[in-house]
PDB file of C-alpha atoms in Angstrom:
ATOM      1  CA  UNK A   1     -20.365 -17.672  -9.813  1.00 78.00           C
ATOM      2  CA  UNK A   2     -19.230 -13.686 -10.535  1.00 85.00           C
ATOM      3  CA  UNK A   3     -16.153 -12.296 -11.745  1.00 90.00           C
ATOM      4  CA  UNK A   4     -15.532  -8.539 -12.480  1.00 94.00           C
ATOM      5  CA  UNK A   5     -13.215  -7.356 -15.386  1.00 95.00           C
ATOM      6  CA  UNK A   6     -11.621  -4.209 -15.213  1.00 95.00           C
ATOM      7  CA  UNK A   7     -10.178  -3.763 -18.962  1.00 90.00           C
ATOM      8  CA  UNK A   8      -7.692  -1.420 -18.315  1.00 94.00           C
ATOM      9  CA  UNK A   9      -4.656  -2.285 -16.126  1.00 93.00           C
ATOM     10  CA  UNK A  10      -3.024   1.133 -16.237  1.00 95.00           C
ATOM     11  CA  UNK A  11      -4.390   4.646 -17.018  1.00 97.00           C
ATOM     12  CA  UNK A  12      -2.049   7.528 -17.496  1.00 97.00           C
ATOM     13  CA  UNK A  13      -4.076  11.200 -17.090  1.00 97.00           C
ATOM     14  CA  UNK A  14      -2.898  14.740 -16.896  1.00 97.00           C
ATOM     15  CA  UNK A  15      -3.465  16.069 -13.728  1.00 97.00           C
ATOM     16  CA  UNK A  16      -7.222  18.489 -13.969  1.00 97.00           C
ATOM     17  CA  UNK A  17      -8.233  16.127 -16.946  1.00 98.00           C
ATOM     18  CA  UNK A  18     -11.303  14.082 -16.179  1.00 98.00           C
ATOM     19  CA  UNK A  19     -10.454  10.221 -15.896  1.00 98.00           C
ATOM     20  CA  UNK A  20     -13.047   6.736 -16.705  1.00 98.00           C
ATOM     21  CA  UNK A  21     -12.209   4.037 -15.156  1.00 98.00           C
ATOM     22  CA  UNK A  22     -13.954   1.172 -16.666  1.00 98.00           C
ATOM     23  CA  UNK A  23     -15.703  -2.189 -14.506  1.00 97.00           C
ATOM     24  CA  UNK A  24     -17.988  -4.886 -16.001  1.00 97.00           C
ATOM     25  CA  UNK A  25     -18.935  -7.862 -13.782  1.00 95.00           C
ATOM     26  CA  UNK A  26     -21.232 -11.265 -14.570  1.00 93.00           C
ATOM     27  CA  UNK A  27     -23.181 -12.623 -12.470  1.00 87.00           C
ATOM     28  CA  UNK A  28     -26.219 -14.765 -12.494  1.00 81.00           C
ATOM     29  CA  UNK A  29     -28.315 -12.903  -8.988  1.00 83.00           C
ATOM     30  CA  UNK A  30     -28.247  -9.463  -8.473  1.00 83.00           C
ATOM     31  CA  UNK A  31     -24.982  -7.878  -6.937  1.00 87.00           C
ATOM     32  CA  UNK A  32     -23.897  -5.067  -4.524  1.00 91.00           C
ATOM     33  CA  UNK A  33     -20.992  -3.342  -6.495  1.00 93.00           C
ATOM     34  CA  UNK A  34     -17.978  -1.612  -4.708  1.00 94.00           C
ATOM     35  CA  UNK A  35     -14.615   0.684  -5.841  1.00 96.00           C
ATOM     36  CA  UNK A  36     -12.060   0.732  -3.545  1.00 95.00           C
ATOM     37  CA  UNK A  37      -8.925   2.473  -3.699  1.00 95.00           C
ATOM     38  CA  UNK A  38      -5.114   0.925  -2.326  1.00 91.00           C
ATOM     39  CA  UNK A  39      -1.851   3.059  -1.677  1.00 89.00           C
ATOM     40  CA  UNK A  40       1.342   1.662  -1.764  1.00 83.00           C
ATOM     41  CA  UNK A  41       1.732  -0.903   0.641  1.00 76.00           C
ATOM     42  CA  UNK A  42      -1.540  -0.345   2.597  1.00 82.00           C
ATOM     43  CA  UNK A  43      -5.003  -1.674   2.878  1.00 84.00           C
ATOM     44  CA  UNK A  44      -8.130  -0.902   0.530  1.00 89.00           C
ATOM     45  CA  UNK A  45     -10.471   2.374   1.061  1.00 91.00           C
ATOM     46  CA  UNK A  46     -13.765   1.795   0.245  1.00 91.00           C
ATOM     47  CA  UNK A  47     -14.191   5.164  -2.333  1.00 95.00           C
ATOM     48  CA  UNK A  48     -17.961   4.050  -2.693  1.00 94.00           C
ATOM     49  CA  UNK A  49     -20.478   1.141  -3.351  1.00 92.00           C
ATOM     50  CA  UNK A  50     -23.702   0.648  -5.038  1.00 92.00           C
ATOM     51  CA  UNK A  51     -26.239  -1.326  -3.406  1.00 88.00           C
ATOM     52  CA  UNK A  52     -30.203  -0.522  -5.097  1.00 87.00           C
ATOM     53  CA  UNK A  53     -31.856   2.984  -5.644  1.00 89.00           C
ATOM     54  CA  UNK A  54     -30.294   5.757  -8.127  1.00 91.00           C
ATOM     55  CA  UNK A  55     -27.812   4.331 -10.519  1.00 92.00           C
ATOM     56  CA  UNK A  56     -25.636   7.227 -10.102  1.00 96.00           C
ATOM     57  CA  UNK A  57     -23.448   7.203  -7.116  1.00 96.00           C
ATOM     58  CA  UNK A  58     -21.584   9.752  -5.480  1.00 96.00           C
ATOM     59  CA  UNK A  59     -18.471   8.811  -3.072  1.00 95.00           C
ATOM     60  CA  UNK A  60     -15.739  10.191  -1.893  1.00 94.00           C
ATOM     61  CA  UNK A  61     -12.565  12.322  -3.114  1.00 93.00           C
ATOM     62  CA  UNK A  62     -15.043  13.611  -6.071  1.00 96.00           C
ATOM     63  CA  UNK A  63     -15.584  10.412  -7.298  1.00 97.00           C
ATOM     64  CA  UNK A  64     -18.644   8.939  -8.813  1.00 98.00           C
ATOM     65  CA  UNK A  65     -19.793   5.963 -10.421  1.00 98.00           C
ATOM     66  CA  UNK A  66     -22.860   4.808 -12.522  1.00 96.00           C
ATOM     67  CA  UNK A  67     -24.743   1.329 -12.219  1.00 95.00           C
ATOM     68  CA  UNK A  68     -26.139   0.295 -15.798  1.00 95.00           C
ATOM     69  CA  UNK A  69     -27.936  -3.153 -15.421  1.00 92.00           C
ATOM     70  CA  UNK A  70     -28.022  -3.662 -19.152  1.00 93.00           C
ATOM     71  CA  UNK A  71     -24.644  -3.711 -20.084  1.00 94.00           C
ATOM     72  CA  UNK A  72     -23.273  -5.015 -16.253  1.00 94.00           C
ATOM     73  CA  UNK A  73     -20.783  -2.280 -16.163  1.00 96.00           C
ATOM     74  CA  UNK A  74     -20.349   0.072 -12.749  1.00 97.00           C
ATOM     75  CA  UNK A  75     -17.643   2.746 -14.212  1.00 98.00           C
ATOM     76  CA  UNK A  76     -15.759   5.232 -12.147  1.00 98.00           C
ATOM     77  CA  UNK A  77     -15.683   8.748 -12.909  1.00 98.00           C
ATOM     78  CA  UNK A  78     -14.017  12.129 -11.785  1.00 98.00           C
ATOM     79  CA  UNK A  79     -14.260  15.098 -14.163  1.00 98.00           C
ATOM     80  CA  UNK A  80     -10.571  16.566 -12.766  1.00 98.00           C
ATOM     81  CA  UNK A  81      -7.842  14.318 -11.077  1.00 97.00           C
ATOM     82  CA  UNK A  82      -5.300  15.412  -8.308  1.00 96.00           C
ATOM     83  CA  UNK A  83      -1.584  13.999  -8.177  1.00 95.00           C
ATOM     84  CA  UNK A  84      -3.027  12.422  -5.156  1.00 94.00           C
ATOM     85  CA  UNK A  85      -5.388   9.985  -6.773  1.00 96.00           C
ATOM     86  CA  UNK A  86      -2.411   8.511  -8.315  1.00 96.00           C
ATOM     87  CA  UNK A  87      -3.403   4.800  -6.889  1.00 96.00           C
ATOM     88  CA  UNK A  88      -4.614   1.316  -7.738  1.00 94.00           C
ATOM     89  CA  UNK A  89      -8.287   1.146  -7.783  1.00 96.00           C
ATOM     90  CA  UNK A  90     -10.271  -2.128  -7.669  1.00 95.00           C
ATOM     91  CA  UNK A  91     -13.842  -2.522  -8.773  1.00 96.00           C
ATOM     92  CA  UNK A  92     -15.272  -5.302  -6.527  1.00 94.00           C
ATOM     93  CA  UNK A  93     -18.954  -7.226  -6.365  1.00 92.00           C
ATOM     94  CA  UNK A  94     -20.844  -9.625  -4.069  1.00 88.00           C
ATOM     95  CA  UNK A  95     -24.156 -11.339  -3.932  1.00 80.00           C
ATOM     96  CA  UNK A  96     -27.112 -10.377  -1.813  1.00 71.00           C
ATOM     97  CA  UNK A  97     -26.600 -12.307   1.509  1.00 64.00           C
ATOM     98  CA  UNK A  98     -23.014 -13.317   0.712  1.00 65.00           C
ATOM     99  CA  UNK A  99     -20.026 -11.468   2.364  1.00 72.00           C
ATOM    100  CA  UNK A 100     -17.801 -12.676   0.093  1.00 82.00           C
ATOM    101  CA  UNK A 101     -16.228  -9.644  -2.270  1.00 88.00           C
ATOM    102  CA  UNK A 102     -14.999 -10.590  -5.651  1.00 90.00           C
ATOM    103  CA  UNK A 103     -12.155  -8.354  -7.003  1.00 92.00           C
ATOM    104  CA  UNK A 104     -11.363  -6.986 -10.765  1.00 93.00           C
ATOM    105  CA  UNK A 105      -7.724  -7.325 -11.068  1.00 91.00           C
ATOM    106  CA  UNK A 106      -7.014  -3.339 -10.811  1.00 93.00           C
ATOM    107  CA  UNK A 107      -5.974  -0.365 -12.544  1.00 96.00           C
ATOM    108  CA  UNK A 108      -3.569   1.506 -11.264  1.00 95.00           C
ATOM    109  CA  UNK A 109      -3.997   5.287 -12.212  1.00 97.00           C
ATOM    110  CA  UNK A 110      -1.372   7.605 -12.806  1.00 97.00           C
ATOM    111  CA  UNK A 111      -1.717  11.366 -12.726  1.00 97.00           C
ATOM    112  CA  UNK A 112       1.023  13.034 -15.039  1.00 95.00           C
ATOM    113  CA  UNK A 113       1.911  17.091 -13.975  1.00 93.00           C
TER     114      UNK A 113
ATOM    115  CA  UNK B   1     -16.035   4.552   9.728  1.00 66.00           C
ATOM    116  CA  UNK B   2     -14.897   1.326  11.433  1.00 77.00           C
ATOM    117  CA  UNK B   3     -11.104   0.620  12.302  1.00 86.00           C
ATOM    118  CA  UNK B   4      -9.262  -2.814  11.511  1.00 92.00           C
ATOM    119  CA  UNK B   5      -6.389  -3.240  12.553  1.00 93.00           C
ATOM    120  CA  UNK B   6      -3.088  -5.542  10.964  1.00 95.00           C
ATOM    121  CA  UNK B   7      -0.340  -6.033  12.846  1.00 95.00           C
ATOM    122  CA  UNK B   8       2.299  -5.962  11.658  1.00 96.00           C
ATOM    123  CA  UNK B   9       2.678  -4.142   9.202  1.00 94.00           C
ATOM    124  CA  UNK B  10       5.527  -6.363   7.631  1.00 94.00           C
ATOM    125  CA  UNK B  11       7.673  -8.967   8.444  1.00 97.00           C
ATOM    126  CA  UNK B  12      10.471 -10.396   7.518  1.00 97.00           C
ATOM    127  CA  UNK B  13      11.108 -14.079   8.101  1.00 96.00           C
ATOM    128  CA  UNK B  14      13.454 -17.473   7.654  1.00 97.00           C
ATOM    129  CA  UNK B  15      12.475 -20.221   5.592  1.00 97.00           C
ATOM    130  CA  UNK B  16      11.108 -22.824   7.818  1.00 97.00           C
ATOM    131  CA  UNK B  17       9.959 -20.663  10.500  1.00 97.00           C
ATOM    132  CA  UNK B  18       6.247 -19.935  10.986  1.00 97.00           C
ATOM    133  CA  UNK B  19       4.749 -16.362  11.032  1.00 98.00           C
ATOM    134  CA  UNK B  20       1.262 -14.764  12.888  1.00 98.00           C
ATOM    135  CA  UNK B  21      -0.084 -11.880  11.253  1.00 97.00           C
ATOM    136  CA  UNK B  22      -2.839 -10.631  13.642  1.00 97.00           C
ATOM    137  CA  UNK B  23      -5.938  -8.496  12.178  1.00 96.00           C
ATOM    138  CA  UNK B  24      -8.125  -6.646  14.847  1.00 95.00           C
ATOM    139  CA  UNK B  25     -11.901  -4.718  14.544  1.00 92.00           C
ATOM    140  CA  UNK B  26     -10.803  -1.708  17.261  1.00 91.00           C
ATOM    141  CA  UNK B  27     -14.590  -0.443  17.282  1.00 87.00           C
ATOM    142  CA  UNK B  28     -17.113  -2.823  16.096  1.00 87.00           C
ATOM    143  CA  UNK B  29     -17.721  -6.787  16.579  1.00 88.00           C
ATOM    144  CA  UNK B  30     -16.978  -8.929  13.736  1.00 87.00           C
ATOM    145  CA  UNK B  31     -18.231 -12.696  13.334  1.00 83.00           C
ATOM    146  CA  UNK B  32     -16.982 -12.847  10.239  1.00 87.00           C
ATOM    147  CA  UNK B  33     -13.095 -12.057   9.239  1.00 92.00           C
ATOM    148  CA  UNK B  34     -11.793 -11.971   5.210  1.00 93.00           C
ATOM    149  CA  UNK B  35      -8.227 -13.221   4.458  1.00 96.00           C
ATOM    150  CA  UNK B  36      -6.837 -12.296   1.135  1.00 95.00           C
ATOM    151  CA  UNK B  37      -4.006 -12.517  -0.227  1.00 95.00           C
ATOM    152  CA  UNK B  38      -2.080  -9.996  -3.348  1.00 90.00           C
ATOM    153  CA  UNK B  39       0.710 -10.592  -5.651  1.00 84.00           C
ATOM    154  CA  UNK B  40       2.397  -7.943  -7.088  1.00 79.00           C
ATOM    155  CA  UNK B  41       1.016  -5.456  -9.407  1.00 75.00           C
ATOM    156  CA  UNK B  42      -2.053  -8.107  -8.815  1.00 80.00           C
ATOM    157  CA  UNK B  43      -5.843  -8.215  -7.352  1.00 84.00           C
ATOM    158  CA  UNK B  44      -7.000  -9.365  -3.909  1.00 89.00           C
ATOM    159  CA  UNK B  45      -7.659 -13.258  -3.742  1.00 92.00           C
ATOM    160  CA  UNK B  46      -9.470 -14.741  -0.784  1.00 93.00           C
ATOM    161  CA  UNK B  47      -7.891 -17.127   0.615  1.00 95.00           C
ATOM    162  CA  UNK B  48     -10.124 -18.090   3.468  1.00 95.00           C
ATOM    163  CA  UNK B  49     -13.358 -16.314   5.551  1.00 92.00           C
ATOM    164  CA  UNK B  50     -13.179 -16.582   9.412  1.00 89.00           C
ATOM    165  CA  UNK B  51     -15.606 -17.574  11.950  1.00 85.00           C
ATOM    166  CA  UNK B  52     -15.891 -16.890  15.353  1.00 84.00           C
ATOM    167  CA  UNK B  53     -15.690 -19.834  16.990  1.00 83.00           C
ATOM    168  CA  UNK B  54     -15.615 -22.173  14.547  1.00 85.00           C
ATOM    169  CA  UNK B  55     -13.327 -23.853  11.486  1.00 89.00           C
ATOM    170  CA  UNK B  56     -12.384 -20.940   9.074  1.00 92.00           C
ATOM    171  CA  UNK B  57     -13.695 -21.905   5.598  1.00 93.00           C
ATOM    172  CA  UNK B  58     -10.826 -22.140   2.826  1.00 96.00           C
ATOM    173  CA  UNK B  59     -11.277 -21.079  -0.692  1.00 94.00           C
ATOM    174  CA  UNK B  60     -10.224 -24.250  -3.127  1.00 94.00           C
ATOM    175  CA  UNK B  61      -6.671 -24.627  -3.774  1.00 94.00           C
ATOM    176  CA  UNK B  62      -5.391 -22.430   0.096  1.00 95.00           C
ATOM    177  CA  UNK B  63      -4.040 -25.615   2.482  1.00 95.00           C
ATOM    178  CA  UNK B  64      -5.797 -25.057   5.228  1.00 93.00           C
ATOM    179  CA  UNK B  65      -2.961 -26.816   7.168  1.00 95.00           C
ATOM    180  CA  UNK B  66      -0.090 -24.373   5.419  1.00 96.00           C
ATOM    181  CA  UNK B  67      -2.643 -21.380   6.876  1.00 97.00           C
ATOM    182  CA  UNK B  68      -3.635 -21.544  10.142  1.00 96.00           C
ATOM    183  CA  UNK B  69      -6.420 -19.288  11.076  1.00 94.00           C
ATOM    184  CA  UNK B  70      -8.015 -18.934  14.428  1.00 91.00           C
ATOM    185  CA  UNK B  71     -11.251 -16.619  15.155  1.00 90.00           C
ATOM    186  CA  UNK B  72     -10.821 -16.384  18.994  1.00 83.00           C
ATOM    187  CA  UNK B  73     -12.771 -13.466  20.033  1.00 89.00           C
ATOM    188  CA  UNK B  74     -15.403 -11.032  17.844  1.00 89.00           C
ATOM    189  CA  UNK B  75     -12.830  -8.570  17.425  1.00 92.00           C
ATOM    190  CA  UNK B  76      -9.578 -11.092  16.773  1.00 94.00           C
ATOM    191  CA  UNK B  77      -8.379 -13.335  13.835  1.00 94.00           C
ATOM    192  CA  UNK B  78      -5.183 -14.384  13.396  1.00 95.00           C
ATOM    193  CA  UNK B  79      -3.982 -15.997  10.794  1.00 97.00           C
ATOM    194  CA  UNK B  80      -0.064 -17.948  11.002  1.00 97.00           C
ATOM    195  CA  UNK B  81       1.259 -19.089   7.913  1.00 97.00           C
ATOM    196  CA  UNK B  82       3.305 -22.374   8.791  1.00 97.00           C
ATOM    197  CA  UNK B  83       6.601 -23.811   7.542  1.00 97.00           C
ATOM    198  CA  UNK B  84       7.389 -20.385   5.129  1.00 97.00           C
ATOM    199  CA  UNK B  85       8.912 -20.886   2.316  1.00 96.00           C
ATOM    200  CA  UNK B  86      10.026 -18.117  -0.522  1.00 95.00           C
ATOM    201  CA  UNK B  87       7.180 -18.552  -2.035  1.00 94.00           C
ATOM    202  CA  UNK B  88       4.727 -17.663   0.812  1.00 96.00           C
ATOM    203  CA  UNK B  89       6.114 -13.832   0.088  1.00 95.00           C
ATOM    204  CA  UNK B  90       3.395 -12.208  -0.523  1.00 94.00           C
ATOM    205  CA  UNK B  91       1.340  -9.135   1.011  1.00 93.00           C
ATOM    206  CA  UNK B  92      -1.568 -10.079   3.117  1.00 95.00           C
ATOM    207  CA  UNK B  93      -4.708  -8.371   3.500  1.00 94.00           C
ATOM    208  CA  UNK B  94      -7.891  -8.940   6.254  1.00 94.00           C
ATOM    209  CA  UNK B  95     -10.998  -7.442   6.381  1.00 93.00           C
ATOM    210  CA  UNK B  96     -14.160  -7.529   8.273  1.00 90.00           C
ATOM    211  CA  UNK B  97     -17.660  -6.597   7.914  1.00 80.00           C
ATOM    212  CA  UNK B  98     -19.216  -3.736  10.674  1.00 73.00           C
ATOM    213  CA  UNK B  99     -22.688  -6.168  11.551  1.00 66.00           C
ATOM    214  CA  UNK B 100     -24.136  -3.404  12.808  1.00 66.00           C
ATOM    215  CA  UNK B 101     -24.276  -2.378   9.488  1.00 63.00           C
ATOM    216  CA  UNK B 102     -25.643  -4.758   7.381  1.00 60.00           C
ATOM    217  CA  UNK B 103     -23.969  -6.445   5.185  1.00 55.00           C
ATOM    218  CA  UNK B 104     -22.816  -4.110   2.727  1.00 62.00           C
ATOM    219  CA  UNK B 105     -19.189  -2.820   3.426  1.00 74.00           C
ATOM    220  CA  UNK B 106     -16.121  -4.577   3.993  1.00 81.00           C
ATOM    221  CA  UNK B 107     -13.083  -2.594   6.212  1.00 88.00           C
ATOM    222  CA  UNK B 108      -9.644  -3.712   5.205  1.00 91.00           C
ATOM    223  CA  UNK B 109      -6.688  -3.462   7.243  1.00 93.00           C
ATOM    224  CA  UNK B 110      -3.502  -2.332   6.279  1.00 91.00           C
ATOM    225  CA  UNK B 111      -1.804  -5.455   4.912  1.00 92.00           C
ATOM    226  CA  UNK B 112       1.198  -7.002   6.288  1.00 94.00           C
ATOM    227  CA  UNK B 113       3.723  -7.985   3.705  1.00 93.00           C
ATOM    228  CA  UNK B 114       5.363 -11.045   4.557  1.00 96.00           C
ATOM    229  CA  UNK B 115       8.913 -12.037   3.195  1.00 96.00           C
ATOM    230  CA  UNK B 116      10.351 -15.135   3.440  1.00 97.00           C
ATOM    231  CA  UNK B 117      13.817 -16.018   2.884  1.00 97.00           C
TER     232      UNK B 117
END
């Protein structure tokens, strides 16, 4: 079994300030890890995934996030928000060979002016 | 990237009655279809994966006889929630995986958001 804790449920940042969003998961094999990122009343984006190689990985809208085996965490960084990241973002992981995705239970980010 | 498609979108519906929410791959086959489902100000819970051509596979505690889902085609699922009731209201979310490549990303459709009253 997995599960994924994200262990904030709402993050308030100025707008230009950098932001952490923060992911742990548990899981007894080893794990793909995703972030994906849902507007109001639509689907999920996928903003970018980890699946082996460098730790540190780059997606998209200037986000990035790092992979750290040791303490099962897979944060989500950008060093200067935009009003239009204000969203929900969900950290997500599944096992090798298993489609199944197993969600965090969000945080929704809001950018302040 | 690949295109799924929910339709619709939203619906609005009477207690009783049943409801098809339809969830489409536009540009890539998919053997295998995700349904979740999302409470308010909650996370995505899968409520059943979808085979082509055979019995969709229910996470523990969905009725698979309150959720009808049907796998048709490699670019179709549907799934028809039966008998709504108030507390079917919910959004709904699919999603599929692009086999072409590998099986590392998930694309989610829109979401329909179902209301029943």
């Amino acid at each position: 079994a997995q599960s994924v804790t994200q262990l904030d449920s709402q993050v308030p940042v100025f707008e230009e300030a950098p932001v952490e969003l923060r992911c742990n998961y548990s899981s007894s094999v080893s794990v793909y890890l995703f972030w994906y990122v849902q507007y109001p009343n639509q689907g999920l984006q996928l903003l970018l995934k980890y699946l082996s190689g460098s730790t540190l990985v780059k997606g998209i809208n200037g986000f990035e996030a790092e992979f750290n085996k040791s303490q099962t965490s897979f944060h989500l960084r950008k060093p200067s928000v935009h009003i239009s990241d204000t969203a929900e973002y969900f950290c997500a992981v599944s096992n090798f060979g298993n489609e199944k995705l197993t969600f965090g239970t969000g945080t929704r980010l809001t950018i302040i002016p | 990237g690949a295109v799924v498609s929910q339709h619709p979108s939203w619906v609005i519906c009477k207690s009783g009655t049943s409801v098809k929410i339809e969830c489409r791959s536009l540009d890539f086959q998919a053997t295998t279809m995700f349904w979740y489902r999302q409470f308010p100000k909650q996370s995505l819970m899968l409520m059943a994966t979808s085979n082509e051509g055979s019995k969709a596979t229910y996470e523990q505690g969905v009725e698979k006889d309150k959720f009808l889902i049907n796998h048709a085609s490699l670019t179709l699922s549907t799934l028809t929630v039966t008998s709504a009731h108030p507390e079917d209201s919910s959004f709904y979310i699919c999603s599929a995986r692009d086999g072409d490549r590998g099986n590392t990303e998930a694309f989610f459709g829109q979401g329909t958001r179902l209301t029943v009253v």
